[in-house]
Coordinates of C-alpha atoms and ligand atoms in Angstrom, one line a residue:
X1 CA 0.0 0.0 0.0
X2 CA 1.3 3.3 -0.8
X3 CA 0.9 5.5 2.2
X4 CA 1.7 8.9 1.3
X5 CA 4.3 11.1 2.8
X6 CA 3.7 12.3 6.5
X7 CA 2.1 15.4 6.7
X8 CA 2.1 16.2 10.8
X9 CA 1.8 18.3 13.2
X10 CA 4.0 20.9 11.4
X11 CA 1.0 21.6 8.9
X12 CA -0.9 23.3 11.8
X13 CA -1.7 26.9 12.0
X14 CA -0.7 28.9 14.3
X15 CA -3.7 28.8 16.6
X16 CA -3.9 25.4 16.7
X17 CA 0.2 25.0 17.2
X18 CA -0.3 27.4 20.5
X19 CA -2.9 25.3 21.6
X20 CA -1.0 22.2 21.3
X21 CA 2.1 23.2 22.5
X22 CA 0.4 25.2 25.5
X23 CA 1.7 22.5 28.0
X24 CA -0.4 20.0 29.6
X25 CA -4.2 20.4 29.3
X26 CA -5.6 20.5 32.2
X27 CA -9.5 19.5 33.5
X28 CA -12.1 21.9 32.8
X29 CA -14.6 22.1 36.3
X30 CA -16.6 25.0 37.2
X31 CA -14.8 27.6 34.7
X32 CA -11.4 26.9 36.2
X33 CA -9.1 24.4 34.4
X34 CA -7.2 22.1 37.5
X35 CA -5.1 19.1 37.1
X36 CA -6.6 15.2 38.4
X37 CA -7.3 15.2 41.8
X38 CA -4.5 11.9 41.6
X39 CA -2.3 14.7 39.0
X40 CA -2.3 11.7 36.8
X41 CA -2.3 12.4 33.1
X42 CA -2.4 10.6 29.6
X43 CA -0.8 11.4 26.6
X44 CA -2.4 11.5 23.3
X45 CA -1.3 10.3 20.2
X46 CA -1.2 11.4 16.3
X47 CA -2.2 8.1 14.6
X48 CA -0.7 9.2 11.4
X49 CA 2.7 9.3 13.2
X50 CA 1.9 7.3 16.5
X51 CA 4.0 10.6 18.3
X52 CA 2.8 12.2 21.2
X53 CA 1.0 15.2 20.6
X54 CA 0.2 16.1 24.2
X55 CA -0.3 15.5 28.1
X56 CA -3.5 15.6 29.3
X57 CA -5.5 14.8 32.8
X58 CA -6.4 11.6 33.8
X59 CA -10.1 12.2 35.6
X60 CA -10.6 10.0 38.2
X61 CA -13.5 9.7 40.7
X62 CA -12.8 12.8 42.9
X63 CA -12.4 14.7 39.8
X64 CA -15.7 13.1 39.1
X65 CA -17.7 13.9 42.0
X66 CA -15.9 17.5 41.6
X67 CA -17.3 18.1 38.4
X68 CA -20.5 17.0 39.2
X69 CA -20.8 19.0 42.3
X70 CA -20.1 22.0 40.1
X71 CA -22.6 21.1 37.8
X72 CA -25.2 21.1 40.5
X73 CA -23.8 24.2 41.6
X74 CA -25.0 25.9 38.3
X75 CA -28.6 23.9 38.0
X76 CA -28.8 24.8 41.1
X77 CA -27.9 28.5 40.7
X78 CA -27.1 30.7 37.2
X79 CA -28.6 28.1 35.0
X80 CA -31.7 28.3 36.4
X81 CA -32.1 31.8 37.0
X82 CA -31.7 31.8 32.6
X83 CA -34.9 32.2 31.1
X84 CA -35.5 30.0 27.8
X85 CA -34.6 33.5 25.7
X86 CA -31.3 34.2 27.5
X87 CA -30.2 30.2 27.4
X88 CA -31.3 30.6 23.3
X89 CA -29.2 33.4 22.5
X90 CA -26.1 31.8 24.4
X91 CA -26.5 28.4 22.7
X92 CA -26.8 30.6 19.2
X93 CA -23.7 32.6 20.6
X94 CA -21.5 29.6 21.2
X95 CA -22.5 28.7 17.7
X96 CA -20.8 31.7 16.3
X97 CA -17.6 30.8 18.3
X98 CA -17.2 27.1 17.7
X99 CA -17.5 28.8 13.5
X100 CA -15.3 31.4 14.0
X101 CA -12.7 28.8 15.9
X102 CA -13.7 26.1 13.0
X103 CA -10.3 26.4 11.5
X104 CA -8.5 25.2 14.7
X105 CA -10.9 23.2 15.8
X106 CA -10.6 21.5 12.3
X107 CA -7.0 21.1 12.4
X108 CA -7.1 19.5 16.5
X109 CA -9.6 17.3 15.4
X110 CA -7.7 16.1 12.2
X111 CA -4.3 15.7 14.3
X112 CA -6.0 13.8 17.2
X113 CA -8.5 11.6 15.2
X114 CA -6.7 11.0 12.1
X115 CA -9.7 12.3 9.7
X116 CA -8.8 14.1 6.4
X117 CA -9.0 17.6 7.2
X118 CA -11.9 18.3 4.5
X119 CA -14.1 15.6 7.0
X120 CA -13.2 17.4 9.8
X121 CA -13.9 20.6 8.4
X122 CA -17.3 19.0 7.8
X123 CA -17.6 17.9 11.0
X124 CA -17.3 21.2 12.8
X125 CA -20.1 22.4 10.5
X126 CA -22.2 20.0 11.0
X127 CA -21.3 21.1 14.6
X128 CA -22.7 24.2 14.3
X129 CA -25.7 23.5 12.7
X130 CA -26.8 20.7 15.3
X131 CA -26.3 23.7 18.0
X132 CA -28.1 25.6 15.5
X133 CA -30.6 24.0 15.5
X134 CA -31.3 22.8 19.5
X135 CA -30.8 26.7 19.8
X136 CA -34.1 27.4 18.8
X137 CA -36.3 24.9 21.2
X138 CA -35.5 26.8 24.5
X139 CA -38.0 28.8 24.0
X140 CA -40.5 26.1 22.4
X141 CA -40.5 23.7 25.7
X142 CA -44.3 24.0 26.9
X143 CA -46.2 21.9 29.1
X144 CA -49.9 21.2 28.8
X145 CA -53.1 21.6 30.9
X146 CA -54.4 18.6 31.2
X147 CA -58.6 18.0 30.8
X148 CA -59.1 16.0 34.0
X149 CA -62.4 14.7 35.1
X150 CA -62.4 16.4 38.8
X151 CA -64.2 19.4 39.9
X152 CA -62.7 22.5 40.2
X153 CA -59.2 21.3 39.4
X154 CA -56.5 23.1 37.3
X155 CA -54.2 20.3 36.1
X156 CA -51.0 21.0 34.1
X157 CA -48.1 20.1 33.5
X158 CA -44.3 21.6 33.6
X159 CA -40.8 20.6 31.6
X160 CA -37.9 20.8 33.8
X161 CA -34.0 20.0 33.2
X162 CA -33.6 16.2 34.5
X163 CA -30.6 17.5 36.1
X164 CA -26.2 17.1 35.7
X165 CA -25.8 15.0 32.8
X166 CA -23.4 12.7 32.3
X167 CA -22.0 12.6 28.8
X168 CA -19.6 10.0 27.5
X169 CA -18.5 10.0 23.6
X170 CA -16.1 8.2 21.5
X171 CA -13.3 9.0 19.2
X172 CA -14.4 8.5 15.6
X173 CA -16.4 12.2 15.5
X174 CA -15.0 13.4 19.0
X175 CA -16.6 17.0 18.8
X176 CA -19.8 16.3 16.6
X177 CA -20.7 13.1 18.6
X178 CA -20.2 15.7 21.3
X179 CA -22.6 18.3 20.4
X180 CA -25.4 15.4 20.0
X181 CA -25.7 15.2 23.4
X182 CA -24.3 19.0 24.8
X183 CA -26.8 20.7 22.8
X184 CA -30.6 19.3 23.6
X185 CA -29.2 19.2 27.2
X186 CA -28.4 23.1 27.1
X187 CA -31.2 23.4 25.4
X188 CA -32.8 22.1 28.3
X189 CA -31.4 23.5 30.9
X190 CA -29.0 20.8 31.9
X191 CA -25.4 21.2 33.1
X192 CA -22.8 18.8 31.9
X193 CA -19.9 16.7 32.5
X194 CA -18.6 15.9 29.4
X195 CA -15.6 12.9 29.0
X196 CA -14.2 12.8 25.4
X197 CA -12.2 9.8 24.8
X198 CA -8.8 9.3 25.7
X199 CA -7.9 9.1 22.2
X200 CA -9.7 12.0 21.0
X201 CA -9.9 14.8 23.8
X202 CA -8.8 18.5 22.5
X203 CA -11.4 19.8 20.8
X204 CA -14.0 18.6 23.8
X205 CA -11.6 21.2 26.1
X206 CA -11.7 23.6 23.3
X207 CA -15.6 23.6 23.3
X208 CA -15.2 23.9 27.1
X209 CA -13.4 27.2 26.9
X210 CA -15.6 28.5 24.3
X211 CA -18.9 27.7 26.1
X212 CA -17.4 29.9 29.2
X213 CA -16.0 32.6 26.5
X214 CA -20.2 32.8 25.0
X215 CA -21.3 33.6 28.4
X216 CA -22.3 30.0 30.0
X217 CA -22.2 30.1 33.6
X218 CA -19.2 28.3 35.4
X219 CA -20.3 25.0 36.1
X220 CA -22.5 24.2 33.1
X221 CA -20.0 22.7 30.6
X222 CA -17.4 20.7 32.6
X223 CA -14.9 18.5 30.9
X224 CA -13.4 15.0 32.7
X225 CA -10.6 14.1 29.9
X226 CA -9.6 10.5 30.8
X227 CA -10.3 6.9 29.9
X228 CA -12.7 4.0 30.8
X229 CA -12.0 4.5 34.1
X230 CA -12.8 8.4 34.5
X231 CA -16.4 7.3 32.5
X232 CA -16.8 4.4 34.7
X233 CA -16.4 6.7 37.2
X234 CA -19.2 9.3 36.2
X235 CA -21.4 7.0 35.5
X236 CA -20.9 5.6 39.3
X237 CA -21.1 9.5 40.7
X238 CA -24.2 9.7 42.9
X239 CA -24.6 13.4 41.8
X240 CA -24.9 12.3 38.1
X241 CA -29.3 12.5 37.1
X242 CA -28.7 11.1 33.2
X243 CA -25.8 9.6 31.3
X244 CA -25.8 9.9 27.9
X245 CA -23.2 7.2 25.9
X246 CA -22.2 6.5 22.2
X247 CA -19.4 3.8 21.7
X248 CA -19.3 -0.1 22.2
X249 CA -22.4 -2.2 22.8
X250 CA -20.1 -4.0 25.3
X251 CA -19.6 -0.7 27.5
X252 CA -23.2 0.2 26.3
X253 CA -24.4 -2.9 28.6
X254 CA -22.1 -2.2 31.2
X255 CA -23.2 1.4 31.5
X256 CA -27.0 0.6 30.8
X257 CA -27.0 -2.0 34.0
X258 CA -25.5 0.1 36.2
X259 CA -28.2 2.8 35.4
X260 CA -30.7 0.6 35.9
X261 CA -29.7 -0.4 39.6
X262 CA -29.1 3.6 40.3
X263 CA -32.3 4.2 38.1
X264 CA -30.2 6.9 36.3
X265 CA -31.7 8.4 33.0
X266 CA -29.8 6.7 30.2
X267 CA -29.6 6.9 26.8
X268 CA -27.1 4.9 24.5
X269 CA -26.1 4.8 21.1
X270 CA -24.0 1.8 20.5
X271 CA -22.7 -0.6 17.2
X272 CA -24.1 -1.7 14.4
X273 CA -23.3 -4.4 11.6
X274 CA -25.5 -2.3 9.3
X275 CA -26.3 -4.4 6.1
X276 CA -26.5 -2.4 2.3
X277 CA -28.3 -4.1 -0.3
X278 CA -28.1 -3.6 -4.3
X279 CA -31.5 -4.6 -5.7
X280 CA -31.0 -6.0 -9.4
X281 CA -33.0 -2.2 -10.7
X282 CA -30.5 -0.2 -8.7
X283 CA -28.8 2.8 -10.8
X284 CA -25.6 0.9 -10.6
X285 CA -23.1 3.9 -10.5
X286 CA -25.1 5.7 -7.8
X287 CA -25.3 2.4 -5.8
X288 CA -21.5 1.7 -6.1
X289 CA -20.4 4.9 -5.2
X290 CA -22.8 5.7 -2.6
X291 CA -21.8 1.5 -1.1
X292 CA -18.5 2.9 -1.4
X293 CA -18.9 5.9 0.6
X294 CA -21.6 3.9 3.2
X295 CA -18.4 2.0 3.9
X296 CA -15.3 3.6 4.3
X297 CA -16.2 7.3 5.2
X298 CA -13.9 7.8 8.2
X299 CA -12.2 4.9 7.4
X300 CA -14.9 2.6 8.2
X301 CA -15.5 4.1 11.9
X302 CA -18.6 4.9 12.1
X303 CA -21.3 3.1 14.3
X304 CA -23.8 3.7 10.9
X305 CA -21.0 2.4 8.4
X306 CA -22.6 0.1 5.6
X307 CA -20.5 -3.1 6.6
X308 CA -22.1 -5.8 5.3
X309 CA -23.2 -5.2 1.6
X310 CA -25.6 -7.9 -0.1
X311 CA -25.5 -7.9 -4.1
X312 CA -28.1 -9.9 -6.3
X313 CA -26.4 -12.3 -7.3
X314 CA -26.7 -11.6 -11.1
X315 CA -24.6 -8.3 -10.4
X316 CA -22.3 -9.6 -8.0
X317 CA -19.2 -9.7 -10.2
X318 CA -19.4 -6.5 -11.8
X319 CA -20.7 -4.4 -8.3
X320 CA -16.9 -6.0 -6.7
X321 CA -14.9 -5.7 -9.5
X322 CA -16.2 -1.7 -9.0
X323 CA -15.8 -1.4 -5.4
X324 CA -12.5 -3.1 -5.7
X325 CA -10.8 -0.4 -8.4
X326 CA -12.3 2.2 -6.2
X327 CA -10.6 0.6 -3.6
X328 CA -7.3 0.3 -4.9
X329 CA -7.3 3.8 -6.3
X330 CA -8.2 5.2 -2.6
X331 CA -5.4 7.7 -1.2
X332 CA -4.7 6.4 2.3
X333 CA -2.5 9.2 4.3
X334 CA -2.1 11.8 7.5
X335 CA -5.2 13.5 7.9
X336 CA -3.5 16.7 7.1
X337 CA -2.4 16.0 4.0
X338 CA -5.1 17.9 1.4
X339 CA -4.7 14.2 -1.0
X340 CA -5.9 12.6 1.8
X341 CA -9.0 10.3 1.4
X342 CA -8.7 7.8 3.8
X343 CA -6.6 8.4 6.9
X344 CA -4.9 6.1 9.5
X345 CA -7.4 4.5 12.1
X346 CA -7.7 6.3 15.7
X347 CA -5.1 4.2 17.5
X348 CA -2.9 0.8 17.6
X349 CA -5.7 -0.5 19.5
X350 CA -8.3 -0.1 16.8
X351 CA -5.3 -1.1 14.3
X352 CA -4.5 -4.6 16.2
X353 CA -8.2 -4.9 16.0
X354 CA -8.7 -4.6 12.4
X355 CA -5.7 -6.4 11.2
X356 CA -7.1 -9.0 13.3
X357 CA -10.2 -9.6 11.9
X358 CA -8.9 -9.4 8.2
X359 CA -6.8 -12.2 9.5
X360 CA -9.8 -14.3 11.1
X361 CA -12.0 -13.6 7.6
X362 CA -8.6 -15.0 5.5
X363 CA -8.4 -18.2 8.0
X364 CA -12.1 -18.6 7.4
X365 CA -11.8 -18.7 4.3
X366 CA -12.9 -16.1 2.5
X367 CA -10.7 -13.9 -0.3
X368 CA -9.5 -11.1 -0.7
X369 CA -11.1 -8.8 -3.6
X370 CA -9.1 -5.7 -2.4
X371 CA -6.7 -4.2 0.7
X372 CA -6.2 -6.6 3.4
X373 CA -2.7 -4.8 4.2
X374 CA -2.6 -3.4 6.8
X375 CA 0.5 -1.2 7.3
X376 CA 2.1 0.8 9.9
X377 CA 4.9 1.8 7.6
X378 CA 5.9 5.5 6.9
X379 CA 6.3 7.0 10.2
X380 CA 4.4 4.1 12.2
X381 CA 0.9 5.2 11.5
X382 CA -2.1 2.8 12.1
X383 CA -2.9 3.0 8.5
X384 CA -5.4 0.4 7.1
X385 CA -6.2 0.6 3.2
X386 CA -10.1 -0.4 1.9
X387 CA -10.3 -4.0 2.2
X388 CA -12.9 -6.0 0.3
X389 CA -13.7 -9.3 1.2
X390 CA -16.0 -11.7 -1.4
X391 CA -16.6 -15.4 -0.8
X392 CA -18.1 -14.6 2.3
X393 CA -20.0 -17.4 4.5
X394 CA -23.2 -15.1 6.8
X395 CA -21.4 -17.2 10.0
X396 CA -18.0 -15.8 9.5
X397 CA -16.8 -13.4 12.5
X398 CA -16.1 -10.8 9.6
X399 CA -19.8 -10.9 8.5
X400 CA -21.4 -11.1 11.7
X401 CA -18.9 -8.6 14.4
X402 CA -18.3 -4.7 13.7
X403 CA -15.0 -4.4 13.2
X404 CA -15.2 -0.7 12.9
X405 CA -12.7 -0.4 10.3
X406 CA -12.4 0.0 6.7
X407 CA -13.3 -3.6 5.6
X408 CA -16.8 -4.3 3.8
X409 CA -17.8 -8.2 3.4
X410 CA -19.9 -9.0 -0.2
X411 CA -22.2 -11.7 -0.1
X412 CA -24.3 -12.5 -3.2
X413 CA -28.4 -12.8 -2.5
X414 CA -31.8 -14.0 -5.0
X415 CA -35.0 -12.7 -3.6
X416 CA -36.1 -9.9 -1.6
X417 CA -37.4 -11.8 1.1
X418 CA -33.9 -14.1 1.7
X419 CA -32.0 -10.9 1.5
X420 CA -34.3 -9.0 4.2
X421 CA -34.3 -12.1 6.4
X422 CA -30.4 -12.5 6.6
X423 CA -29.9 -8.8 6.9
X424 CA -31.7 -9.1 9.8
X425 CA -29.8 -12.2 11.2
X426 CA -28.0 -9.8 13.6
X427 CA -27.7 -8.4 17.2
X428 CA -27.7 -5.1 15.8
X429 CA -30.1 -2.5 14.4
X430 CA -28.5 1.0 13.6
X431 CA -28.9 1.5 9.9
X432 CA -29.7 0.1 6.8
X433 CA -29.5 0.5 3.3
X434 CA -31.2 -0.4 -0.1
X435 CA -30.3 1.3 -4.0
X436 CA -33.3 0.0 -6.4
X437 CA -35.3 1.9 -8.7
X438 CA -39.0 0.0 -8.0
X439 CA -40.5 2.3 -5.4
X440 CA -42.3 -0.6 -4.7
X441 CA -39.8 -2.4 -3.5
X442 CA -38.4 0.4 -1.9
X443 CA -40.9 0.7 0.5
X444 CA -41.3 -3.0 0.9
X445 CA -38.0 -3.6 2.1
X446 CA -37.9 -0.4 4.0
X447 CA -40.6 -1.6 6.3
X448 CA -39.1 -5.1 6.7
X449 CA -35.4 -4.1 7.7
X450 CA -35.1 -3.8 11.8
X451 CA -33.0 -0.5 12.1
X452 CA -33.4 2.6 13.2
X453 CA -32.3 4.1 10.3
X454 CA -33.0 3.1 6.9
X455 CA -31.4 4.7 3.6
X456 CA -32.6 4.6 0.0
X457 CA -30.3 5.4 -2.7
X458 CA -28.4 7.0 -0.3
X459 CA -26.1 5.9 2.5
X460 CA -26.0 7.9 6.1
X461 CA -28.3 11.2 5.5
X462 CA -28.8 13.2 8.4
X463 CA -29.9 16.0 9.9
X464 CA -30.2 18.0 13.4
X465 CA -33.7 17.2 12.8
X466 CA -34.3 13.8 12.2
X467 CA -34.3 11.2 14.7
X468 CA -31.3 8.7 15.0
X469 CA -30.8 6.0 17.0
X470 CA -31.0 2.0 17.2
X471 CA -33.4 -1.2 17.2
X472 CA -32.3 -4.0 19.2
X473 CA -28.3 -4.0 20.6
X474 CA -28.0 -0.8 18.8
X475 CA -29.0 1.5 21.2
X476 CA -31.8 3.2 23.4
X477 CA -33.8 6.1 22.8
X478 CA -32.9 8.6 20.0
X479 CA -30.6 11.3 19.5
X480 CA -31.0 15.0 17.2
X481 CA -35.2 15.9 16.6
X482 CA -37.0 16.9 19.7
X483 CA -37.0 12.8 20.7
X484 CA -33.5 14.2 22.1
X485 CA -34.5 17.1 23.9
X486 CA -37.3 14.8 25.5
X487 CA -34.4 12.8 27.6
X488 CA -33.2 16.0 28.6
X489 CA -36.7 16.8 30.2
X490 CA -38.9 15.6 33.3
X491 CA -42.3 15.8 33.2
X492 CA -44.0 17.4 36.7
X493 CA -48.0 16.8 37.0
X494 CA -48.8 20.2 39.0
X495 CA -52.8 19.6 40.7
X496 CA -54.2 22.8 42.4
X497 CA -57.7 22.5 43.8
X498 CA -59.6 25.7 43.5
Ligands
NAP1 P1 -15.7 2.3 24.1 O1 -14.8 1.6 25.1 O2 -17.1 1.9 24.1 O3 -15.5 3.9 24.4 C1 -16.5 4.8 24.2 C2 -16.4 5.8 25.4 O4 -16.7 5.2 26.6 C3 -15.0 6.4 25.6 O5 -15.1 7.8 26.0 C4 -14.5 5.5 26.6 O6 -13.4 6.1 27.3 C5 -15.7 5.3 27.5 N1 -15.6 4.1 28.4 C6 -14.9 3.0 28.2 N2 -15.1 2.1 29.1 C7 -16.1 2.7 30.0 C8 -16.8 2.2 31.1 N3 -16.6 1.0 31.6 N4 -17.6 3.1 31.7 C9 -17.9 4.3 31.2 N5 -17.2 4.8 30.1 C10 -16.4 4.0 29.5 O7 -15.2 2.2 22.7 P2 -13.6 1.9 22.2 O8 -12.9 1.1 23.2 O9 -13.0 3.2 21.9 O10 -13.9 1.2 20.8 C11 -14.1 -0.2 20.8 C12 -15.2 -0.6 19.8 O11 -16.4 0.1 20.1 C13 -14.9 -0.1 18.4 O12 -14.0 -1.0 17.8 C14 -16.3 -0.1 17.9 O13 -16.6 -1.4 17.5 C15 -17.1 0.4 19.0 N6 -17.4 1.8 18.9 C16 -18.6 2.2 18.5 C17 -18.8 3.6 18.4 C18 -20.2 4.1 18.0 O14 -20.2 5.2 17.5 N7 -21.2 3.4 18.2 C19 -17.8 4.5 18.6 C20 -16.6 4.1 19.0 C21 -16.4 2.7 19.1 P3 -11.9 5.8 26.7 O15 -12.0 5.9 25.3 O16 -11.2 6.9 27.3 O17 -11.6 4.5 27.2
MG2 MG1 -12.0 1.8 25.2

């Protein structure tokens, strides 16, 4: 694989070179930044290079119970003395800063995720619009009066914040993954603790800073950098109301039974093996390209990625042969480098991970269509190029685990009801995907796929808007639309007898 030459650290500009060579970075609780309780710290890592870009505070529970203690400080105090207007025109105002910062905050993400700079760029807009967008429901949270039967009753109902949030994210879209859960919880009145993930946690401290510099009160945007153990740790903090979680399924059930015996408010957004499928009317050049994209946007990290494609079998040949010279034609490279379309993956971890199951889907069998080297040459970057598997079994560990990489198994399929019924043969339910030109079928398949997300001649459309979220080991509850802002919200019965 040709890995193309290192662009690092040096391409920065100079805001984001101060940031990163500002010294250690530091926790962020109650609009002071303060080292770990323990003064432990991590170190995070460029994945094009595998060099240290920074230090950074290793959270532990003090910290935790810290943070959250400010957090109720502010629910408790200047977040609740905002009205809906005033807590509307900051969320608007931190939307101007996170644009005017975009550049930087482009740049960080690209250096600490590994993402083209172009993706990240599209990240941070997508950013602001999401806080855009929650910006405008302060003021659009009503309650009800309620019709009830007894005499001389008023009955109605009021929203209120359900109180400090808890909000853990991953690494593949560290600050957009981010603003899926900071923004419906401003938007409700909520205070924060926020814990980016250790791989991934500059541009959450940048967001920090920029949520005190819009006018937030100390208190209400509070960021625990640190790993597992610093979100374990939150999500075991008494003074925590709701935890909000994207990553694993595995951590997912983890976090999801401990909420259960705390009865904390959770919501979780967790994996998916989302299966693609090419009906025999597809437009074949939109379905292709947009299968390609579905698959290996971000280098295959994404909990929505289209992993599992099935092809009738008619078409099967020609739809690999495609994918495959798309494949091989793919520029793999540092993030910062402007040739870059596929960069490194997020860490050695995620690299071991991925080599590993291309090695498990060669031992079982299947072959090789395109990729399936992975190589940490050229500076020791956990580069991974487009890997295509064909002669695929549905039992194989490739075809059945998310490997969250760039590697996309092709199984050939004969009738719409086979295909629906083994695309369904999985724990998951996040997304899925289907390129015909029948309407008919369209909608047919549409309603028989179990996901929470389903595209049509498209792969991954979304919007502040529209509800996202999973069926079965996918997830529970919804992020983005108002079915967000709901699990920021409790819901008071207020009876006064006249
Ligand atoms: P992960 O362990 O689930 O991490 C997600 C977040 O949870 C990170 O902030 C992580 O912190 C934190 N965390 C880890 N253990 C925790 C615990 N016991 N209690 C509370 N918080 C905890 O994911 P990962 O290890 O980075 O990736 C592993 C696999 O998860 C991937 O290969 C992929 O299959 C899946 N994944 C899914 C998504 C998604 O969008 N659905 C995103 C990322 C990964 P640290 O990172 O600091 O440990
Ligand atoms: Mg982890």
């Amino acid at each position: 694989m040709a890995v193309m030459a290192t662009a690092t650290a040096d391409a920065l500009s100079p805001a984001a070179r101060e940031f990163v060579d500002s010294g250690p970075k530091r926790l962020l609780i109650g609009g002071e930044h303060a080292e770990a309780a323990d003064g432990r710290t991590f170190e995070t890592i460029d994945p094009a290079t595998a060099e240290v870009i920074c230090e950074v505070a290793l959270g532990g529970s003090e910290d935790a119970a810290r943070a959250a203690a400010a957090a109720r400080g502010a629910l408790e105090g200047p977040l609740r003395k905002l009205n809906a207007a005033k807590r509307s025109s900051l969320m608007y105002a931190l939307a101007e800063l996170i644009k005017a910062n975009g550049a930087e905050l482009a740049e960080l993400e690209s250096l600490d995720n590994g993402k083209p700079l172009a993706a990240a760029k599209g990240d941070i807009a997508a950013t602001v619009n999401h806080l855009r967008y929650y910006a405008g429901w302060p003021t659009k949270i009503e309650g009800e009066t309620i019709p009830v039967s007894a005499r001389d009753v008023l009955c109605y109902t009021v929203r209120e914040p359900v109180g400090v949030c808890a909000q853990i994210v991953p690494w593949n879209f560290p600050l957009l993954m981010g603003m899926w859960k900071v923004a419906p919880a401003l938007a409700a009145g909520c205070p924060i603790v926020f814990k980016p993930a250790e791989q991934t946690p500059l541009t959450a401290l940048r967001l920090g800073e920029l949520a005190l510099e819009a006018g937030f009160p100390e208190g209400a945007l509070n960021v625990l950098t640190g790993d597992g153990t610093t979100g374990s740790a939150l999500v075991d903090e008494p003074g925590v109301d709701k935890v909000a979680f994207t990553g694993s399924t595995e951590v997912g059930r983890e976090i999801g039974a401990k909420c259960g015996r705390s009865l904390k408010r959770v919501t979780l957004e967790l994996g998916g093996k989302s299966p693609n499928i090419i009906l025999p009317d597809a437009d074949l050049d939109r379905a292709i390209k947009g299968s390609y994209e579905g698959i290996y946007f971000n280098s295959g990290q994404a909990c929505n990625a289209g992993s599992r494609l099935f092809v009738e079998r008619d078409l099967f040949d020609e739809v690999t042969e495609r994918l495959a010279d798309y494949a091989r034609e793919a520029k793999v490279g540092p993030g910062l480098d402007p040739d870059t379309q596929l960069g490194p993956l997020v860490s050695q971890e995620q690299f071991d991970r991925v080599k590993g199951y291309i090695d498990s889907g060669v031992q079982e069998g299947a072959e090789l269509a395109a990729g399936g080297s992975p190589d940490s040459a050229d500076g020791g970057g956990y580069f991974v190029e487009p890997t295509l598997f064909v002669g695929v079994e549905d039992s194989m560990r490739i075809a059945r685990e998310e490997i969250f990489g760039p590697v996309l198994v092709a199984m050939p399929f004969d009738d719409l009801e086979e295909v629906a019924r083994r695309a369904n043969d999985t724990e998951y339910g996040l997304a899925a995907g289907l390129w015909t030109r029948d309407v008919s079928n369209a909608h047919k398949l549409a309603s028989m796929l179990q996901a929470g997300n389903v595209y049509v001649n498209t792969w991954g459309g979304g919007d502040p808007a529209a509800p996202f979220g999973g069926y079965k080991a996918s997830g529970i509850g919804r992020e983005k639309g108002h079915a967000n802002l709901d699990a920021y919200l409790e819901t008071k019965t207020v009876w006064v007898q006249l």
